[in-house]
Short mmCIF file of C-alpha atoms and ligand atoms in Angstrom, two decimals:
data_model
loop_
_atom_site.label_atom_id
_atom_site.label_comp_id
_atom_site.label_asym_id
_atom_site.label_seq_id
_atom_site.Cartn_x
_atom_site.Cartn_y
_atom_site.Cartn_z
CA MET E 82 -12.02 43.38 -2.52
CA LEU E 83 -10.50 40.06 -3.57
CA THR E 84 -8.98 37.70 -1.02
CA VAL E 85 -7.11 34.43 -1.30
CA ALA E 86 -7.41 32.27 1.83
CA LYS E 87 -5.12 29.36 2.53
CA PHE E 88 -5.96 26.69 5.08
CA GLY E 89 -3.12 24.59 6.47
CA GLY E 90 -3.02 20.89 7.30
CA THR E 91 -4.44 21.13 10.83
CA SER E 92 -7.22 23.41 9.57
CA VAL E 93 -8.36 20.69 7.16
CA ALA E 94 -7.42 17.74 9.38
CA ASP E 95 -10.95 16.44 9.96
CA PHE E 96 -14.57 17.19 9.21
CA ASP E 97 -15.15 19.66 12.06
CA ALA E 98 -12.00 21.57 11.19
CA MET E 99 -13.08 21.78 7.54
CA VAL E 100 -16.53 23.04 8.56
CA ARG E 101 -14.94 25.77 10.69
CA CYS E 102 -12.86 26.86 7.69
CA ALA E 103 -15.81 26.67 5.35
CA ASN E 104 -17.69 29.02 7.67
CA ILE E 105 -14.83 31.48 7.59
CA VAL E 106 -15.12 31.47 3.79
CA LYS E 107 -18.90 31.81 3.87
CA ASP E 108 -18.75 34.71 6.32
CA ARG E 109 -16.31 36.66 4.22
CA ALA E 110 -17.67 37.35 0.78
CA ASP E 111 -14.30 38.69 -0.38
CA ILE E 112 -12.68 35.24 -0.17
CA ARG E 113 -12.95 33.99 -3.74
CA VAL E 114 -10.05 31.55 -3.86
CA VAL E 115 -9.29 28.90 -1.25
CA VAL E 116 -5.97 27.08 -1.26
CA VAL E 117 -5.67 24.00 0.92
CA SER E 118 -2.90 21.84 2.26
CA ALA E 119 -3.22 18.11 2.65
CA SER E 120 -5.06 16.99 5.79
CA ALA E 121 -2.62 16.92 8.75
CA GLY E 122 -0.37 13.87 8.70
CA VAL E 123 -1.10 12.85 5.13
CA THR E 124 1.95 14.42 3.50
CA ASN E 125 4.25 12.83 6.08
CA HIS E 126 2.81 9.42 5.20
CA LEU E 127 3.25 10.20 1.52
CA VAL E 128 6.87 11.20 2.10
CA THR E 129 7.48 7.80 3.72
CA LEU E 130 5.84 6.01 0.80
CA SER E 131 7.80 8.00 -1.75
CA GLN E 132 11.20 7.71 -0.11
CA GLN E 133 11.36 4.17 1.27
CA ILE E 134 10.85 0.77 -0.24
CA LEU E 135 8.81 -0.83 2.50
CA PRO E 136 7.50 -4.40 2.78
CA VAL E 137 4.09 -4.60 1.11
CA PRO E 138 2.09 -5.05 4.35
CA GLU E 139 3.66 -1.88 5.73
CA GLN E 140 2.82 0.00 2.55
CA GLN E 141 -0.74 -1.25 2.79
CA SER E 142 -0.96 -0.13 6.37
CA ILE E 143 0.19 3.40 5.51
CA LEU E 144 -2.20 3.56 2.56
CA GLY E 145 -4.93 2.47 4.97
CA LYS E 146 -4.05 5.26 7.41
CA ILE E 147 -4.18 7.87 4.65
CA ALA E 148 -7.50 6.54 3.38
CA ASN E 149 -8.97 6.56 6.90
CA ILE E 150 -8.06 10.20 7.48
CA GLN E 151 -9.99 11.10 4.33
CA TYR E 152 -12.93 8.72 4.81
CA ALA E 153 -13.44 10.15 8.28
CA ILE E 154 -14.22 13.40 6.46
CA SER E 155 -16.11 12.10 3.44
CA ASP E 156 -18.32 9.88 5.61
CA CYS E 157 -19.75 12.99 7.29
CA LEU E 158 -20.92 14.47 3.98
CA PRO E 159 -24.48 14.20 2.69
CA ASP E 160 -23.04 13.22 -0.70
CA LYS E 161 -20.68 10.74 0.90
CA ASP E 162 -21.04 8.10 -1.80
CA GLU E 163 -19.82 10.42 -4.51
CA ALA E 164 -17.10 11.77 -2.22
CA ASN E 165 -15.90 8.25 -1.43
CA VAL E 166 -15.70 7.38 -5.10
CA GLU E 167 -13.35 10.37 -5.57
CA ILE E 168 -11.19 9.36 -2.63
CA ASP E 169 -11.13 5.70 -3.71
CA ALA E 170 -9.91 6.68 -7.15
CA ILE E 171 -7.03 8.73 -5.74
CA ILE E 172 -6.06 6.05 -3.22
CA GLU E 173 -6.03 3.48 -6.01
CA GLN E 174 -3.90 5.71 -8.18
CA LEU E 175 -1.62 6.27 -5.19
CA ALA E 176 -1.23 2.52 -4.63
CA GLN E 177 -0.16 2.16 -8.25
CA LEU E 178 2.33 4.97 -7.95
CA VAL E 179 3.82 3.38 -4.84
CA THR E 180 4.25 0.08 -6.67
CA GLU E 181 5.87 1.95 -9.54
CA GLN E 182 8.14 3.80 -7.13
CA ASN E 183 9.33 0.50 -5.59
CA THR E 184 11.12 -0.25 -8.82
CA LEU E 185 11.63 3.17 -10.41
CA GLN E 186 12.69 5.30 -7.43
CA THR E 187 12.37 8.55 -9.35
CA ALA E 188 11.83 12.06 -8.09
CA LYS E 189 9.08 12.40 -10.68
CA THR E 190 7.05 9.54 -9.24
CA ALA E 191 7.80 10.82 -5.73
CA ASP E 192 6.11 14.10 -6.64
CA ALA E 193 3.10 12.33 -8.11
CA ILE E 194 2.82 10.47 -4.78
CA LEU E 195 3.27 13.64 -2.69
CA SER E 196 0.56 15.47 -4.62
CA CYS E 197 -2.18 13.03 -3.59
CA GLY E 198 -2.80 14.67 -0.22
CA GLU E 199 -3.82 18.06 -1.59
CA GLN E 200 -5.77 16.38 -4.38
CA MET E 201 -7.97 14.70 -1.79
CA SER E 202 -8.30 17.51 0.75
CA SER E 203 -9.27 20.06 -1.92
CA ARG E 204 -12.00 17.82 -3.33
CA LEU E 205 -13.37 17.24 0.15
CA PHE E 206 -13.21 20.92 1.06
CA ALA E 207 -15.20 21.93 -2.02
CA ARG E 208 -17.91 19.48 -0.91
CA VAL E 209 -17.89 20.78 2.66
CA LEU E 210 -18.36 24.31 1.35
CA ARG E 211 -21.32 23.26 -0.75
CA GLN E 212 -22.79 21.46 2.23
CA ILE E 213 -22.99 24.75 4.13
CA GLU E 214 -24.47 26.39 1.07
CA CYS E 215 -21.48 28.20 -0.22
CA GLN E 216 -20.83 27.64 -3.89
CA GLY E 217 -17.40 26.01 -3.89
CA ALA E 218 -15.86 24.61 -7.06
CA TYR E 219 -12.88 22.27 -7.21
CA PHE E 220 -10.09 23.56 -9.44
CA ASP E 221 -7.01 21.65 -10.60
CA ILE E 222 -4.10 23.97 -9.88
CA GLY E 223 -1.90 22.07 -12.33
CA ASN E 224 -3.81 23.88 -15.08
CA VAL E 225 -2.28 27.19 -14.06
CA MET E 226 0.74 26.53 -11.80
CA THR E 227 3.36 25.98 -14.49
CA THR E 228 6.76 24.95 -13.14
CA ASN E 229 10.08 23.62 -14.33
CA SER E 230 10.87 19.93 -13.84
CA LEU E 231 12.92 20.21 -10.67
CA TYR E 232 10.84 17.61 -8.86
CA GLY E 233 10.60 18.11 -5.12
CA LYS E 234 11.28 21.82 -5.32
CA ALA E 235 9.96 22.95 -8.63
CA VAL E 236 10.31 26.58 -9.63
CA VAL E 237 7.13 28.33 -10.72
CA ASP E 238 6.96 30.30 -13.96
CA THR E 239 5.13 33.31 -12.56
CA GLN E 240 4.49 34.84 -15.96
CA ALA E 241 2.83 31.70 -17.25
CA LEU E 242 0.89 31.51 -13.99
CA ALA E 243 -0.44 35.04 -14.46
CA VAL E 244 -1.48 34.39 -18.05
CA ASN E 245 -3.09 31.06 -17.15
CA CYS E 246 -4.98 32.57 -14.23
CA GLN E 247 -6.24 35.35 -16.44
CA GLN E 248 -7.69 32.76 -18.79
CA LEU E 249 -8.93 30.10 -16.45
CA LEU E 250 -9.35 31.46 -12.94
CA THR E 251 -10.29 35.13 -13.14
CA PRO E 252 -13.41 34.51 -15.28
CA GLN E 253 -14.96 32.32 -12.58
CA LEU E 254 -14.13 34.47 -9.53
CA GLN E 255 -17.52 36.18 -9.54
CA ASP E 256 -19.57 33.02 -9.71
CA VAL E 257 -17.95 30.47 -7.42
CA VAL E 258 -15.44 30.11 -4.61
CA THR E 259 -12.55 28.32 -6.26
CA VAL E 260 -11.05 25.59 -4.10
CA THR E 261 -7.63 24.48 -5.15
CA GLN E 262 -4.41 22.78 -4.05
CA GLY E 263 -1.34 24.32 -2.55
CA PHE E 264 2.08 22.71 -2.97
CA ILE E 265 1.43 21.26 -6.45
CA GLY E 266 2.44 22.37 -9.92
CA ARG E 267 2.81 20.90 -13.37
CA ASP E 268 5.77 20.93 -15.72
CA SER E 269 5.80 21.44 -19.49
CA MET E 270 5.61 17.68 -20.06
CA GLY E 271 2.39 17.54 -18.08
CA ASN E 272 3.96 15.84 -15.06
CA THR E 273 2.98 16.76 -11.53
CA THR E 274 5.61 18.65 -9.54
CA THR E 275 5.75 19.89 -5.94
CA LEU E 276 7.17 23.12 -4.56
CA GLY E 277 8.88 21.76 -1.43
CA ARG E 278 7.54 20.93 2.03
CA GLY E 279 5.20 23.52 3.44
CA GLY E 280 4.84 25.01 -0.04
CA SER E 281 1.11 25.67 0.14
CA ASP E 282 1.61 29.09 1.71
CA TYR E 283 3.85 29.98 -1.19
CA SER E 284 1.30 28.65 -3.71
CA ALA E 285 -1.37 30.82 -2.13
CA ALA E 286 0.86 33.90 -2.29
CA LEU E 287 1.67 33.24 -5.95
CA ILE E 288 -2.00 32.83 -6.80
CA ALA E 289 -2.88 36.02 -4.90
CA GLU E 290 -0.28 37.84 -6.96
CA ALA E 291 -1.39 36.29 -10.24
CA ILE E 292 -5.04 37.31 -9.81
CA ASN E 293 -4.20 40.75 -8.33
CA ALA E 294 -5.77 39.95 -4.98
CA ASP E 295 -6.00 42.66 -2.33
CA ASP E 296 -5.34 40.36 0.57
CA LEU E 297 -3.82 37.00 1.43
CA GLN E 298 -5.03 35.14 4.50
CA ILE E 299 -3.09 32.23 5.94
CA TRP E 300 -5.31 30.30 8.34
CA THR E 301 -3.42 27.98 10.61
CA ASP E 302 -3.61 26.65 14.17
CA VAL E 303 -2.09 29.63 15.97
CA VAL E 304 -3.60 33.06 16.53
CA GLY E 305 -0.89 34.77 14.54
CA ILE E 306 2.84 35.13 14.72
CA PHE E 307 4.26 35.17 18.25
CA THR E 308 7.16 37.04 19.77
CA THR E 309 8.64 33.59 20.21
CA ASP E 310 7.43 30.00 20.38
CA PRO E 311 5.00 29.95 23.36
CA ARG E 312 5.99 26.36 24.06
CA ILE E 313 9.49 27.64 24.80
CA ALA E 314 8.76 30.93 26.59
CA LYS E 315 5.53 31.35 28.51
CA SER E 316 5.72 35.12 28.19
CA ALA E 317 5.40 34.89 24.38
CA ARG E 318 2.54 36.90 22.91
CA ALA E 319 0.92 37.37 19.52
CA ILE E 320 2.12 40.24 17.34
CA ASP E 321 -0.61 42.49 15.88
CA GLU E 322 1.36 44.05 13.07
CA ILE E 323 4.73 43.36 11.56
CA SER E 324 6.52 44.83 8.57
CA PHE E 325 7.40 42.84 5.47
CA GLY E 326 11.11 43.24 6.23
CA GLU E 327 10.85 41.80 9.73
CA ALA E 328 8.45 39.07 8.70
CA ALA E 329 10.70 38.00 5.85
CA GLU E 330 13.56 37.49 8.31
CA MET E 331 11.23 35.57 10.59
CA ALA E 332 9.97 33.37 7.80
CA THR E 333 13.50 32.56 6.73
CA PHE E 334 15.02 32.01 10.14
CA GLY E 335 11.94 31.55 12.17
CA ALA E 336 9.65 29.07 13.68
CA LYS E 337 8.17 27.93 10.40
CA ILE E 338 4.84 29.65 10.66
CA LEU E 339 5.11 30.65 7.04
CA HIS E 340 6.98 28.95 4.26
CA PRO E 341 10.04 31.18 3.76
CA ALA E 342 9.17 32.03 0.16
CA THR E 343 5.60 33.11 0.94
CA LEU E 344 6.42 36.74 1.39
CA ILE E 345 8.34 37.10 -1.85
CA PRO E 346 5.24 37.53 -4.05
CA ALA E 347 3.46 39.44 -1.28
CA ILE E 348 6.29 41.95 -0.95
CA ARG E 349 6.81 42.16 -4.71
CA SER E 350 3.15 42.98 -5.28
CA SER E 351 2.42 44.74 -1.97
CA ILE E 352 -0.25 42.30 -0.86
CA PRO E 353 -0.86 42.41 2.90
CA VAL E 354 -0.80 39.00 4.57
CA PHE E 355 -2.93 38.00 7.52
CA VAL E 356 -2.05 35.01 9.74
CA GLY E 357 -4.73 33.72 12.06
CA SER E 358 -6.23 30.63 13.65
CA SER E 359 -9.07 28.83 11.92
CA ARG E 360 -10.09 27.54 15.36
CA GLU E 361 -10.56 31.06 16.69
CA PRO E 362 -11.20 33.35 13.74
CA GLN E 363 -12.62 35.96 16.13
CA ALA E 364 -9.32 36.07 18.05
CA GLY E 365 -7.68 38.20 15.37
CA GLY E 366 -4.20 37.52 14.14
CA THR E 367 -1.06 39.09 12.76
CA ARG E 368 -1.07 41.51 9.84
CA ILE E 369 2.07 41.62 7.75
CA MET E 370 2.30 44.85 5.78
CA GLU E 371 4.61 47.25 4.04
CA THR E 372 4.35 49.95 6.70
CA VAL E 373 3.46 49.45 10.33
CA SER E 374 2.77 51.96 13.08
CA SER E 375 5.24 50.68 15.67
CA LYS E 376 8.80 49.61 15.09
CA PRO E 377 10.21 48.13 18.27
CA THR E 378 13.91 47.26 18.44
CA TYR E 379 13.03 43.70 19.44
CA ARG E 380 10.05 42.15 17.70
CA SER E 381 10.61 38.44 18.05
CA ILE E 382 13.08 35.66 18.65
CA ALA E 383 13.12 32.57 16.48
CA LEU E 384 14.72 29.21 17.13
CA ARG E 385 15.56 26.90 14.31
CA ARG E 386 16.86 23.45 15.19
CA GLN E 387 18.82 20.90 13.18
CA GLN E 388 21.28 23.26 11.61
CA THR E 389 24.37 22.00 9.88
CA LEU E 390 27.51 24.13 10.00
CA VAL E 391 30.09 23.50 7.32
CA THR E 392 33.49 25.11 7.67
CA VAL E 393 35.74 25.11 4.64
CA LYS E 394 39.34 26.08 5.11
CA SER E 395 42.05 26.62 2.60
CA PRO E 396 45.37 28.44 2.91
CA ALA E 397 45.02 28.96 -0.84
CA MET E 398 42.27 31.41 -0.04
CA LEU E 399 44.82 33.85 1.34
CA HIS E 400 44.79 36.81 -1.02
CA ALA E 401 43.24 34.60 -3.68
CA SER E 402 40.10 35.35 -5.56
CA GLY E 403 37.49 32.98 -6.86
CA PHE E 404 37.65 30.48 -4.00
CA LEU E 405 34.20 31.35 -2.68
CA ALA E 406 32.78 31.22 -6.19
CA LYS E 407 34.04 27.65 -6.51
CA VAL E 408 32.57 26.65 -3.16
CA PHE E 409 29.22 28.14 -4.09
CA ALA E 410 29.29 26.54 -7.53
CA ILE E 411 29.52 23.12 -5.87
CA LEU E 412 26.72 23.95 -3.47
CA ALA E 413 24.57 25.29 -6.29
CA SER E 414 25.10 22.16 -8.35
CA HIS E 415 23.58 20.21 -5.45
CA GLU E 416 20.71 22.70 -5.10
CA LEU E 417 21.88 23.58 -1.61
CA SER E 418 21.09 27.01 -0.32
CA VAL E 419 23.16 28.65 2.36
CA ASP E 420 21.48 30.40 5.29
CA LEU E 421 24.29 32.12 7.18
CA ILE E 422 27.85 32.82 6.24
CA THR E 423 30.91 34.24 7.95
CA THR E 424 34.44 34.30 6.66
CA SER E 425 37.95 34.78 7.91
CA GLU E 426 41.07 35.16 5.83
CA ILE E 427 41.39 31.44 5.14
CA SER E 428 38.11 29.89 6.09
CA VAL E 429 34.41 30.22 5.52
CA ALA E 430 31.62 28.97 7.76
CA LEU E 431 28.25 28.26 6.22
CA THR E 432 25.01 27.02 7.71
CA PHE E 433 22.34 24.85 6.14
CA ASP E 434 18.89 24.02 7.26
CA ASN E 435 18.31 20.30 7.49
CA PRO E 436 14.86 19.58 8.84
CA PRO E 437 13.78 15.97 9.29
CA GLY E 438 11.31 14.78 6.66
CA SER E 439 12.57 17.43 4.30
CA THR E 440 12.40 16.61 0.63
CA GLN E 441 15.34 18.91 0.07
CA ALA E 442 18.91 17.82 -0.36
CA GLY E 443 21.26 17.86 2.62
CA ILE E 444 25.02 17.93 2.99
CA THR E 445 25.71 14.48 1.61
CA GLN E 446 29.01 12.62 1.53
CA LYS E 447 29.17 13.47 -2.16
CA VAL E 448 29.00 17.20 -1.44
CA VAL E 449 31.72 16.86 1.19
CA GLU E 450 33.95 14.92 -1.23
CA GLU E 451 33.55 17.54 -3.92
CA LEU E 452 34.37 20.34 -1.48
CA GLU E 453 37.37 18.36 -0.27
CA GLN E 454 38.89 18.62 -3.74
CA LEU E 455 39.15 22.31 -2.97
CA CYS E 456 39.81 22.65 0.73
CA ASP E 457 39.56 21.10 4.21
CA VAL E 458 35.98 20.51 5.22
CA ARG E 459 34.46 20.20 8.66
CA VAL E 460 30.78 19.37 9.18
CA GLU E 461 29.08 19.97 12.54
CA ASN E 462 25.55 18.98 13.39
CA ASN E 463 23.25 19.41 16.38
CA LEU E 464 23.24 23.17 16.30
CA SER E 465 20.38 25.59 16.69
CA LEU E 466 20.10 28.93 15.00
CA ILE E 467 18.70 31.78 17.06
CA ALA E 468 17.47 34.85 15.25
CA VAL E 469 16.71 38.07 17.06
CA ILE E 470 14.37 40.03 14.83
CA GLY E 471 13.47 43.68 15.13
CA ASN E 472 14.08 47.14 13.78
CA GLY E 473 17.19 49.23 13.56
CA LEU E 474 19.33 46.39 14.84
CA LEU E 475 22.32 47.79 12.98
CA ARG E 476 21.82 51.33 14.24
CA SER E 477 20.71 50.86 17.80
CA GLN E 478 23.59 51.32 20.14
CA GLY E 479 24.24 48.38 22.37
CA VAL E 480 22.17 45.74 20.61
CA GLY E 481 25.09 43.29 20.60
CA THR E 482 25.81 43.97 24.26
CA GLN E 483 22.17 43.72 25.27
CA VAL E 484 21.78 40.39 23.52
CA PHE E 485 25.02 38.68 24.47
CA ASP E 486 25.32 40.08 28.01
CA THR E 487 21.96 38.44 28.68
CA ILE E 488 23.30 34.98 27.87
CA PRO E 489 26.86 34.88 29.26
CA GLN E 490 26.82 31.10 29.65
CA ALA E 491 25.89 30.33 26.07
CA ASN E 492 28.44 28.64 23.84
CA VAL E 493 27.93 30.88 20.85
CA ARG E 494 29.35 29.15 17.81
CA MET E 495 28.82 31.74 15.06
CA ILE E 496 27.36 35.25 14.86
CA CYS E 497 25.88 37.02 11.86
CA HIS E 498 25.11 40.65 12.23
CA GLY E 499 25.46 43.39 9.71
CA ALA E 500 23.62 42.25 6.63
CA SER E 501 20.15 43.21 7.75
CA ASP E 502 18.73 45.91 9.94
CA ASN E 503 16.04 43.45 10.97
CA ASN E 504 18.09 40.51 12.08
CA LEU E 505 20.90 39.34 14.35
CA CYS E 506 21.56 35.59 14.17
CA PHE E 507 23.80 33.16 15.98
CA LEU E 508 24.31 29.45 16.52
CA VAL E 509 24.44 27.56 19.80
CA PRO E 510 24.58 23.84 20.57
CA GLU E 511 21.11 22.40 20.16
CA HIS E 512 20.72 21.48 23.84
CA GLU E 513 21.26 25.11 24.83
CA GLY E 514 18.84 26.57 22.29
CA GLU E 515 15.59 26.64 24.26
CA HIS E 516 17.17 28.03 27.38
CA VAL E 517 18.88 30.79 25.42
CA VAL E 518 15.58 31.74 23.79
CA GLN E 519 13.77 31.79 27.14
CA THR E 520 16.42 33.94 28.74
CA LEU E 521 16.54 36.37 25.85
CA HIS E 522 12.78 36.65 25.65
CA ASP E 523 12.41 37.24 29.37
CA ASN E 524 14.99 40.00 29.25
CA LEU E 525 14.36 41.75 25.95
CA PHE E 526 10.56 41.57 25.88
CA VAL E 527 9.53 43.05 29.20
N1 LIG V 186 1.16 19.31 2.37
C1 LIG V 186 2.46 19.86 2.10
C2 LIG V 186 3.37 19.63 3.31
O1 LIG V 186 2.93 19.12 4.31
C3 LIG V 186 2.41 21.30 1.76
C4 LIG V 186 1.85 22.22 2.83
O2 LIG V 186 1.12 21.78 3.70
O3 LIG V 186 2.16 23.39 2.80
O4 LIG V 186 4.51 19.93 3.23
MG1 MG V 187 2.29 24.87 6.54
#
């Protein structure tokens, strides 16, 4: 049995959290690879440093905050002097990169900056493991995670990854617990790349696939995937088992428990995924698998805020072909990916995810101007996407009625139903979102 375990930012936020995770690893002999995120808060600071040219004192203050998060961990270690030397070196390198970025402003330097969080947390975690007498060895993921040079959302070459892992990672699985970084890759020129915010889950899934692992564990701060966000609906409860199909819809449209791409390698290679809380490992969690024993019509409801709806309208579309291809070519050239789409005879409505702090491109003025060469463009913000996830949503009679009769007051802006048996999605104004989710959950999950 070979397991890859990934620990998220809150799970490696401080010394106690790291010790809890280290004990999970020690207790489970099958965990041979550990993938970590940056300690909570660090990547956000790094995003600020990489995106804004701040006055020097402000930069210093942010660098100080990052350093303090890490020193608070290294200072608790028996080998704290050595640990501090490692952290110092990365902080110094980071300071240089920030200075460079002030003049260069490149996506390449931004990625070098963003990678510093995982570089520090993984070094610290390997030390914490050794402190509790578990043989942990730091491993530089750049040596195997080969990507293209699309900085900020680099694409991994999975074949190269598999070959590299075979050479460099597999031989050491027996002897040590490999501790490595999520989120980071390296391009063919040897530059550091990143896979997009929250990408550590995806890294872990890719590594699990590359080394033929039997299991992927994602340890976070919640005891699994919930029927909906418990902060929104008190009646929310953890889900024991969920199928790949449902979970993929949830990860794409859902409450961001997993990075949306995480399940792609897992599904492709049939690797079951476990999601649990590193605070309460005994509390169980959610298992995501190919086949599950129960298939309820309604499994969960997800709310995704900050959606942008773009409506493009052109009378030229009437009976014409190729219009959509042109629209999508423009979007593709800006690396924008569409979430939902509906069309009428002369217009198309498209939604885009636009989370704050995202390193991904949004609908910029430039995109709008390019689309305007083709058609009329309307951009609406402040919308929330609600996804009802379950089984047989296309077959079950009355799903549409059940859902929409429950929320007669809602100002539904767009509905997508028909593409997936596992998903019915719609948009409402952001201020209505939570109430709609509560009402739906109270009625559909009794
Ligand atoms: N540290 C990165 C982020 O915060 C990657 C991750 O945690 O998954 O986005
Ligand atoms: Mg995460």
